[in-house]
Short mmCIF file of C-alpha atoms and ligand atoms in Angstrom, two decimals:
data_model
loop_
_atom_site.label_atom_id
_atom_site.label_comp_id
_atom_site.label_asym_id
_atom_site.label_seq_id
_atom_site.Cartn_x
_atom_site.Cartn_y
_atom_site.Cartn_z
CA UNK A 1 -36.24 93.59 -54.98
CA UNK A 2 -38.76 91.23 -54.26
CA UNK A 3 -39.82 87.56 -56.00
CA UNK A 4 -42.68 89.45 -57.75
CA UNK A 5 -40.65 92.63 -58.93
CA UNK A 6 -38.05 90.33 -60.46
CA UNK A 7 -40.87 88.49 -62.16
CA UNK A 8 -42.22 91.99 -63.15
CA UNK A 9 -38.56 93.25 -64.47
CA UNK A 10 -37.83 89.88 -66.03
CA UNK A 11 -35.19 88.86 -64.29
CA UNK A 12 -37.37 85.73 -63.11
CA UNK A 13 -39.07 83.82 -65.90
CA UNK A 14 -42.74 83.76 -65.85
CA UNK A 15 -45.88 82.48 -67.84
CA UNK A 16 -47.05 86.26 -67.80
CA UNK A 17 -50.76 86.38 -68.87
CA UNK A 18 -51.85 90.12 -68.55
CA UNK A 19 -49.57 93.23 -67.81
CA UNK A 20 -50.20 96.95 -67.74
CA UNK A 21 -48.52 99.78 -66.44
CA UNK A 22 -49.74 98.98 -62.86
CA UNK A 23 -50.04 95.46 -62.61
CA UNK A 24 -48.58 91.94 -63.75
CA UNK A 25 -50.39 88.64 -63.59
CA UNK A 26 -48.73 85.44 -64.06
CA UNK A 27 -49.46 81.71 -63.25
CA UNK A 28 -48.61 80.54 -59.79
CA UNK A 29 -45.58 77.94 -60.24
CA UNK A 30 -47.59 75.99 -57.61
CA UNK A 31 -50.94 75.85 -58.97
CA UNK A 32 -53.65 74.64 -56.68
CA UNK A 33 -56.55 74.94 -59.24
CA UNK A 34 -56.53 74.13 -62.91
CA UNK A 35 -56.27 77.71 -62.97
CA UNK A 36 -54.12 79.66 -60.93
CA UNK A 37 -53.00 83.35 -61.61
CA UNK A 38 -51.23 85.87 -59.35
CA UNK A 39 -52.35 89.33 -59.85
CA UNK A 40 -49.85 91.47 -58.56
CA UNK A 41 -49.20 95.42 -58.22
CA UNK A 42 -45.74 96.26 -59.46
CA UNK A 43 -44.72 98.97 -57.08
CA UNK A 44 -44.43 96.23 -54.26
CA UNK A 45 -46.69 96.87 -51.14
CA UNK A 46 -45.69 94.00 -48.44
CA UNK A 47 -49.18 93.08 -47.70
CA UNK A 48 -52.63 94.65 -47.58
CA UNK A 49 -52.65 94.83 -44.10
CA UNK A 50 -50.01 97.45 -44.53
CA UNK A 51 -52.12 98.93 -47.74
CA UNK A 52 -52.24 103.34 -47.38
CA UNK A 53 -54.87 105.26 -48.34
CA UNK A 54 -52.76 106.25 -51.27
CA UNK A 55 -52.95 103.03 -52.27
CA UNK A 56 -56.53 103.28 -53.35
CA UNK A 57 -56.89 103.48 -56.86
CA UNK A 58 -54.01 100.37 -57.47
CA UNK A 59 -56.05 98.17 -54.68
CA UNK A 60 -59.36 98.73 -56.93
CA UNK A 61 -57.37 97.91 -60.58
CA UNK A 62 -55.75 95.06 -58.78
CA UNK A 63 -59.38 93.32 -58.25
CA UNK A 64 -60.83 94.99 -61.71
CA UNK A 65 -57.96 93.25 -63.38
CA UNK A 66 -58.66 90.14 -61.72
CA UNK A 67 -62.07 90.07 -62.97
CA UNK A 68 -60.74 90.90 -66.09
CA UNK A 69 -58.34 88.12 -66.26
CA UNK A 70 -60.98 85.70 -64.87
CA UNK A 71 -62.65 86.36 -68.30
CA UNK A 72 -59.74 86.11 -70.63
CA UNK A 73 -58.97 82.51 -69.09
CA UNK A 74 -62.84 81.45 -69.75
CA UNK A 75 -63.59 80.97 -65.95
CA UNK A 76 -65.77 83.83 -65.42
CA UNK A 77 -69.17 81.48 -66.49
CA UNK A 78 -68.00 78.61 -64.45
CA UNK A 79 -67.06 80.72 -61.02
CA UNK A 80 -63.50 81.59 -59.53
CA UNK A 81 -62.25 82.51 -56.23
CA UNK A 82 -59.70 85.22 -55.15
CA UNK A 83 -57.83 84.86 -52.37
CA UNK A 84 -55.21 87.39 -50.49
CA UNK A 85 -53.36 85.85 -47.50
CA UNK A 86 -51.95 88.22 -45.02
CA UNK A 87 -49.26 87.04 -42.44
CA UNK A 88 -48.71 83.86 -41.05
CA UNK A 89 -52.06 82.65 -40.15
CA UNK A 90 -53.12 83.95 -43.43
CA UNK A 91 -50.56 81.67 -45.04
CA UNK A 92 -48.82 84.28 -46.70
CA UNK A 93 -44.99 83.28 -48.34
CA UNK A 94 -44.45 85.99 -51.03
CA UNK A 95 -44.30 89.50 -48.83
CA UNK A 96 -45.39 91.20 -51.58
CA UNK A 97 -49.14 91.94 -52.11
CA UNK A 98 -50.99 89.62 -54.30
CA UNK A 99 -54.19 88.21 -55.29
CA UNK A 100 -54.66 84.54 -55.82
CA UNK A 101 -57.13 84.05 -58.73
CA UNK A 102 -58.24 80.34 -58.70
CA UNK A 103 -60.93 78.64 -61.10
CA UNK A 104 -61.41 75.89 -63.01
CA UNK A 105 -62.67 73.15 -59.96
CA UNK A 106 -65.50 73.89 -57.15
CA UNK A 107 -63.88 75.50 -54.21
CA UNK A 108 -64.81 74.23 -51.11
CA UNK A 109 -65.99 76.54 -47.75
CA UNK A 110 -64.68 77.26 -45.43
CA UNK A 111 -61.39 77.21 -46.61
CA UNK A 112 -58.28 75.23 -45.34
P1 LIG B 1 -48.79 83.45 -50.77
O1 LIG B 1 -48.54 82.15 -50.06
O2 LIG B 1 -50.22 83.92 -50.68
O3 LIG B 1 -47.78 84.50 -50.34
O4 LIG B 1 -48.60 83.15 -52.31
C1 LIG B 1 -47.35 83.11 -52.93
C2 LIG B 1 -47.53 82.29 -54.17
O5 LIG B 1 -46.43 82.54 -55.00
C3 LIG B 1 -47.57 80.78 -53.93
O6 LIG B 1 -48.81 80.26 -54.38
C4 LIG B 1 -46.40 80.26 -54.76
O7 LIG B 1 -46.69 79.03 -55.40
C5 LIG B 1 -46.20 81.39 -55.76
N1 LIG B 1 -44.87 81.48 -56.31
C6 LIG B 1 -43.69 81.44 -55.65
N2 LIG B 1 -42.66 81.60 -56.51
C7 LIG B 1 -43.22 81.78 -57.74
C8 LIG B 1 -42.69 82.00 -59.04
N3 LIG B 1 -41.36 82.09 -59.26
N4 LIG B 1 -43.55 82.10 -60.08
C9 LIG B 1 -44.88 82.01 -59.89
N5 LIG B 1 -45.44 81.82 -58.68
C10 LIG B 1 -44.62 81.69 -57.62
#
């Protein structure tokens, strides 16, 4: 099992903020923003660079969700940022896909 699906099965505490049958989205125990959620599929894929085509409609309620979070935590008005990092260059640490949704601060471009 993976960090996430632990989180997902409750074997990990979390500070879980929106689940449904597809997705879980939690706070990051690292935040780097006031706000900082992980959106997260729960059937794990490792990252999207290895995303299939059958992965389709959960890639497109992973980022509706996001949005939909955004709004639930009151940063939709003031601007967020989501973030996927894939690989090592990319940064990534958790091999299972997720989207960083960050808010509450200006985000500065280009990214670190
Ligand atoms: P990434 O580096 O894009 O793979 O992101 C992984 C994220 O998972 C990092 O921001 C970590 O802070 C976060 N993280 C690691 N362990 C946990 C955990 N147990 N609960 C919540 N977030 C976590």
């Amino acid at each position: 099992m993976t960090l996430f699906e632990k989180i997902a099965s409750r074997q990990i505490p979390a500070d879980i903020v929106y689940e449904d049958d597809l997705v879980i989205a939690f706070r990051d125990v690292g935040p780097q923003a006031p706000t900082h959620v992980l959106v997260v599929p729960k059937r794990a894929i490792p990252r999207i660079g290895e995303a299939a085509p059958s992965d389709h409609a959960v890639l497109g309620h992973l980022l509706i969700k996001a949005a939909e979070v955004a709004r639930k935590l009151g940063i939709d008005q003031t601007g967020y940022r989501l973030v996927i990092n894939n690989g090592p260059d990319g940064g990534e640490s958790v091999p299972h896909l997720h989207v960083h949704l960050l808010g509450g601060r200006r985000m500065d471009w280009p990214p670190g």
